[in-house]
XYZ file of N, CA and C in Angstrom:
369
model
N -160.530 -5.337 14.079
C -159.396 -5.824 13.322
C -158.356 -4.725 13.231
N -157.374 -5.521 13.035
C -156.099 -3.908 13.522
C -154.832 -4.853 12.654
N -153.632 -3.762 12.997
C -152.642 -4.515 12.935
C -152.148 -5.285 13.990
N -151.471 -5.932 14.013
C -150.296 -6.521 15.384
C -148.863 -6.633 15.448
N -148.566 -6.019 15.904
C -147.473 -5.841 16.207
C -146.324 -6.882 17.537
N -145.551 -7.570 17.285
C -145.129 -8.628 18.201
C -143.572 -7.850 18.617
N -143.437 -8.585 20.196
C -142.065 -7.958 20.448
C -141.929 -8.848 21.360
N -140.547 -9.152 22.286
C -140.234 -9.905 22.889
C -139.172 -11.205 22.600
N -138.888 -11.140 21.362
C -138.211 -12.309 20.780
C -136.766 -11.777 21.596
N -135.713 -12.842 20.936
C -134.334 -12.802 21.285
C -133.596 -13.919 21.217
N -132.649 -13.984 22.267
C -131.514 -15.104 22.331
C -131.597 -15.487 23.413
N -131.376 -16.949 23.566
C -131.612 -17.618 25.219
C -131.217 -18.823 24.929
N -130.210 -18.910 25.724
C -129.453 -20.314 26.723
C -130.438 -21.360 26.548
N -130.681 -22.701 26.419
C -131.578 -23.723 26.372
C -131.741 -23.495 28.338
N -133.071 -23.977 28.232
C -133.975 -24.054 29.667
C -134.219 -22.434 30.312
N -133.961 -21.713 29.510
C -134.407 -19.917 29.791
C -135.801 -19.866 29.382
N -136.011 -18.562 29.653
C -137.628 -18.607 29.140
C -137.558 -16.945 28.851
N -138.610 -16.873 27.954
C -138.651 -15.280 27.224
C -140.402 -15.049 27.308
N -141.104 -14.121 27.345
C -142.113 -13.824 27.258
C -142.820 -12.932 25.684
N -143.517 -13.538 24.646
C -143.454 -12.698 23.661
C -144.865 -11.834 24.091
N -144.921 -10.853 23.504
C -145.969 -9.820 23.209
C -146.400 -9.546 21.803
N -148.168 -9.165 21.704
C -148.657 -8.869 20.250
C -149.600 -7.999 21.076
N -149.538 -6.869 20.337
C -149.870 -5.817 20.671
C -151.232 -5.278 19.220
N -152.296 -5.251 19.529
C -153.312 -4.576 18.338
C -153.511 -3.746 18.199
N -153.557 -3.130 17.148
C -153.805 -1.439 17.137
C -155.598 -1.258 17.042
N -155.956 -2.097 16.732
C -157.512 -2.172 16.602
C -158.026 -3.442 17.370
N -158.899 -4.034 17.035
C -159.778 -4.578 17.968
C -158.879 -6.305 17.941
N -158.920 -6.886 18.997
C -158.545 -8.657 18.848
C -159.532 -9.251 19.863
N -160.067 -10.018 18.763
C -161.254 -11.079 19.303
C -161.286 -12.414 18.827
N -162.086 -13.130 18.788
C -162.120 -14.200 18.028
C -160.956 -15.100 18.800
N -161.019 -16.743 18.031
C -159.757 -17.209 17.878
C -158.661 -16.265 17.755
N -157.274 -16.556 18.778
C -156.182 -16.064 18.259
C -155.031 -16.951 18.809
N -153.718 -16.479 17.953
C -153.121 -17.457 18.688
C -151.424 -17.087 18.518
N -150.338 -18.096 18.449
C -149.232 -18.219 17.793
C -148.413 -19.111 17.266
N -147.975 -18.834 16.112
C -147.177 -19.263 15.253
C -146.025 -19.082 14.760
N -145.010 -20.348 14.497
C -143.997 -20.495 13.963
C -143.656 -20.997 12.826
N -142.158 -20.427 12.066
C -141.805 -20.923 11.026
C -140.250 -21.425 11.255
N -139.830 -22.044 11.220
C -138.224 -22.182 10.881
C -137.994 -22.123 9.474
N -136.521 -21.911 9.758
C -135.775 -21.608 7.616
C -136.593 -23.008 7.201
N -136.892 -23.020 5.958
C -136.865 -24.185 4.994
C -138.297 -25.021 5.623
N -138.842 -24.392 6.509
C -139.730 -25.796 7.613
C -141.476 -24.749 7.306
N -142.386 -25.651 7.348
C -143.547 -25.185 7.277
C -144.152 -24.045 8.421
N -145.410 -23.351 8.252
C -145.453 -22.368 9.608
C -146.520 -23.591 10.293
N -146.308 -23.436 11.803
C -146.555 -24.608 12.537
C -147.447 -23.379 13.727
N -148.890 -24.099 14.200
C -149.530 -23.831 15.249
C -148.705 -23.855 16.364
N -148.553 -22.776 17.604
C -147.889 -23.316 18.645
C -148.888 -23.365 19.768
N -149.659 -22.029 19.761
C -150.861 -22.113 20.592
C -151.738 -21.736 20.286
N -153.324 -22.083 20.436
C -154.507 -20.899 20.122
C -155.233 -20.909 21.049
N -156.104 -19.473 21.010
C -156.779 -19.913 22.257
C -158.126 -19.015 21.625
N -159.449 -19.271 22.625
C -160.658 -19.097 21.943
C -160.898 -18.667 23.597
N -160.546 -17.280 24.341
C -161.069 -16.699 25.816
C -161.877 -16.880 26.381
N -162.716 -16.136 25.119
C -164.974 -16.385 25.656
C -164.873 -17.633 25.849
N -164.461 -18.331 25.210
C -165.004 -20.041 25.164
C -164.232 -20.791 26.170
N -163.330 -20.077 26.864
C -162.742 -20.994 27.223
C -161.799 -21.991 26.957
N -161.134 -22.224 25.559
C -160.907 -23.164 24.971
C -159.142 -22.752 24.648
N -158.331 -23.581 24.619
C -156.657 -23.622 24.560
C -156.424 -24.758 23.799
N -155.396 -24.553 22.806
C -154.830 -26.084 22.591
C -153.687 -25.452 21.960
N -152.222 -26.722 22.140
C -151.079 -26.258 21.968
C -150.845 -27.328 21.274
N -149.335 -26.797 20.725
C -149.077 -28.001 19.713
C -148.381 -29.018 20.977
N -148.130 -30.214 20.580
C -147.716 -31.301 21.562
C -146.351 -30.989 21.972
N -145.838 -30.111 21.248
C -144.034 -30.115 21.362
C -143.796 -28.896 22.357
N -144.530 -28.328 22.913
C -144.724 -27.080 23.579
C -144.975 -27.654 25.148
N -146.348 -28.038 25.098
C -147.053 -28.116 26.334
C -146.882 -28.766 27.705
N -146.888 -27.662 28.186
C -146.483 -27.653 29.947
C -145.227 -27.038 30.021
N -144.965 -26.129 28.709
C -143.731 -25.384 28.461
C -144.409 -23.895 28.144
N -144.971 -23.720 27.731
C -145.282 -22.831 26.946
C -147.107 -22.620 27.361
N -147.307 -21.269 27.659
C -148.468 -20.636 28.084
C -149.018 -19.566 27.067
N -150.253 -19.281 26.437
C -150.826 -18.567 26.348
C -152.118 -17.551 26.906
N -151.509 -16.130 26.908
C -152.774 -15.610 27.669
C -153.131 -14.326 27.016
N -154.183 -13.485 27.450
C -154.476 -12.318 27.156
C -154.940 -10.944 27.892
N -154.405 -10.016 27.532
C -154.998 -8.826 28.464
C -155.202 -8.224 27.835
N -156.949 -8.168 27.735
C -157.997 -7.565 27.322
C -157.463 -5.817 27.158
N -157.495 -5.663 28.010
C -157.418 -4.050 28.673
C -156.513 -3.221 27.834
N -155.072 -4.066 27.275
C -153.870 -3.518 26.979
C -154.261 -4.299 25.655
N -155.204 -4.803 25.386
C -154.896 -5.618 23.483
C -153.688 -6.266 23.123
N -153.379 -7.293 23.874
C -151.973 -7.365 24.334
C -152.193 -9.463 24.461
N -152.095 -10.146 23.575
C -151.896 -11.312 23.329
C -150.303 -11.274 23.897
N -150.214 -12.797 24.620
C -148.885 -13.526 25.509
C -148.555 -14.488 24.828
N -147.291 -14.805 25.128
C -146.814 -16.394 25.080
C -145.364 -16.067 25.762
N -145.753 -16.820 27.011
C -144.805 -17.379 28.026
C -144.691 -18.335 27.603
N -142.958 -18.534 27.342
C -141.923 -19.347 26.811
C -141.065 -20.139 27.825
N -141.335 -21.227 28.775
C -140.169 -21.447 29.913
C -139.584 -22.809 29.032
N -138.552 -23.214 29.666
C -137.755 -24.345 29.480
C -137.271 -24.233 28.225
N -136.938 -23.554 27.190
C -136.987 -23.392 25.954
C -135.772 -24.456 25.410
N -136.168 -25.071 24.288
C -135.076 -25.885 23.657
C -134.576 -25.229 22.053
N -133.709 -25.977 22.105
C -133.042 -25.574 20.531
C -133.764 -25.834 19.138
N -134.550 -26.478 19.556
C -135.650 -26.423 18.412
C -136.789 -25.707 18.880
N -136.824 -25.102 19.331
C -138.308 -24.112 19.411
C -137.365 -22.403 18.933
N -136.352 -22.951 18.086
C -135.594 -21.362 17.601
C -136.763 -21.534 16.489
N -136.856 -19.974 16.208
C -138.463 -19.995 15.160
C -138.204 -17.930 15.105
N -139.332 -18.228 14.209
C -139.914 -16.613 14.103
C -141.181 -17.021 14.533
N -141.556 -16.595 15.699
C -143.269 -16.474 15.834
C -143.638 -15.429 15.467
N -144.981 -15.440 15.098
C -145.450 -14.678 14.456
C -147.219 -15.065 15.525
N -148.192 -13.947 15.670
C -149.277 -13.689 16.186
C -150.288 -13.376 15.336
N -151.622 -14.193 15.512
C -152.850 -13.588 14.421
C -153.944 -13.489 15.346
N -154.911 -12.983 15.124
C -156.553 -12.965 15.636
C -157.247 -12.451 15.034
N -158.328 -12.634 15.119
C -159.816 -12.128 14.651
C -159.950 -13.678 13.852
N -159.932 -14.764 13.947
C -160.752 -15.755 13.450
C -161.648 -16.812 14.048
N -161.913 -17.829 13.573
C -162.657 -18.879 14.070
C -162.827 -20.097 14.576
N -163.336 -20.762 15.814
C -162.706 -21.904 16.380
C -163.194 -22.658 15.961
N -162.168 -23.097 14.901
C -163.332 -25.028 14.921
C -163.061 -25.720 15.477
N -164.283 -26.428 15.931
C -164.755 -27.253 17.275
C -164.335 -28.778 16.951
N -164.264 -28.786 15.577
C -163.750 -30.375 14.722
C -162.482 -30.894 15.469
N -161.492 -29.811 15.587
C -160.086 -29.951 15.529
C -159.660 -29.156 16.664
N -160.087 -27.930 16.992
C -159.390 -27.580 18.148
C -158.677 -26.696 17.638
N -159.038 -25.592 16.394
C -158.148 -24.927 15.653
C -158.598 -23.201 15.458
N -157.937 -22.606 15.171
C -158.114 -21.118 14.668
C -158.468 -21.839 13.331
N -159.174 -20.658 12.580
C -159.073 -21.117 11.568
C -160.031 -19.018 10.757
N -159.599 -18.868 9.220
C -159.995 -17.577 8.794
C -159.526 -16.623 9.489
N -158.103 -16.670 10.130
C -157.815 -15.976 11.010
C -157.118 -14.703 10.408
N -157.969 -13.251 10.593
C -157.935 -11.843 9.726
C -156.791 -11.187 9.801
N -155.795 -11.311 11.249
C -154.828 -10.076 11.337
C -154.018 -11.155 11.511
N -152.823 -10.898 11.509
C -151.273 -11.274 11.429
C -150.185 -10.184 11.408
N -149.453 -10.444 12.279
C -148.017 -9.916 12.247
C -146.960 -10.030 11.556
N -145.582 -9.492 11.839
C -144.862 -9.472 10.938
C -143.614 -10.358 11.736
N -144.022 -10.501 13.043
C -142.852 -11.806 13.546
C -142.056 -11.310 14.570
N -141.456 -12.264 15.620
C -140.046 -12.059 16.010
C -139.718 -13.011 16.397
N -138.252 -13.031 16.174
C -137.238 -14.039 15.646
C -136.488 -14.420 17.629
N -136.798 -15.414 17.822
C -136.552 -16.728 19.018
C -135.593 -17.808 18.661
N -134.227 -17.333 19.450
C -133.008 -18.399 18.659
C -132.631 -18.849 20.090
N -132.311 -19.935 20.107
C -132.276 -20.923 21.705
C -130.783 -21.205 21.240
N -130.607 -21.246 22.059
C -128.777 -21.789 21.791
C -128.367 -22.743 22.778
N -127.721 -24.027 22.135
C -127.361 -24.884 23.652
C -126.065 -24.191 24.280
């Protein structure tokens, strides 16, 4: 368990694509994933993924847009962003070290979290 640290956010033209990074200072295992908030709007699952297991699920408003991956080596959680629209402007934010439930397809007790970066799409 560590901190995380996220980078990669910015500004982009609708149908651009940005790549974010979360970076751990200590260990990331478990469920992990990413998340968004808009002003005034709830924080919303965008992707999680469970490696060992094999297991991915994205939110519906994303997918076949939006990739999650990981490199082990560098502690270094992804999210490749292509086609991006004006509503996927958000602060994502990155967590790991929690647990997959198998019910739902979810992170869930998830230990570390970041502090965000801010993804503004502009038409």
């Amino acid at each position: 368990q560590g901190d995380l640290v996220e980078s990669g956010g910015g500004s982009v033209q609708a149908g651009g694509s940005l790549r974010l990074s979360c970076v751990a200072s200590g260990q990331m295992f478990g469920c992990m994933g990413w998340f968004r908030q808009g002003p005034g709007k709830q924080l919303e699952e965008v992707a999680v993924a469970h490696f060992e297991l094999g297991l991915t699920t994205y939110a519906e408003s994303v997918k076949g847009r939006f990739t999650i991956s990981k490199d082990s080596a560098k502690s270094t959680l992804y999210l490749q962003m292509d086609d991006l629209k004006t509503e996927d402007t958000s602060r994502y934010t990155c967590a790991a070290n929690g647990e997959w439930d198998p019910t739902d397809g979810h992170c869930v007790s998830l230990r570390s979290w970041g502090q965000g970066t801010q993804v503004t799409v502009s038409s």
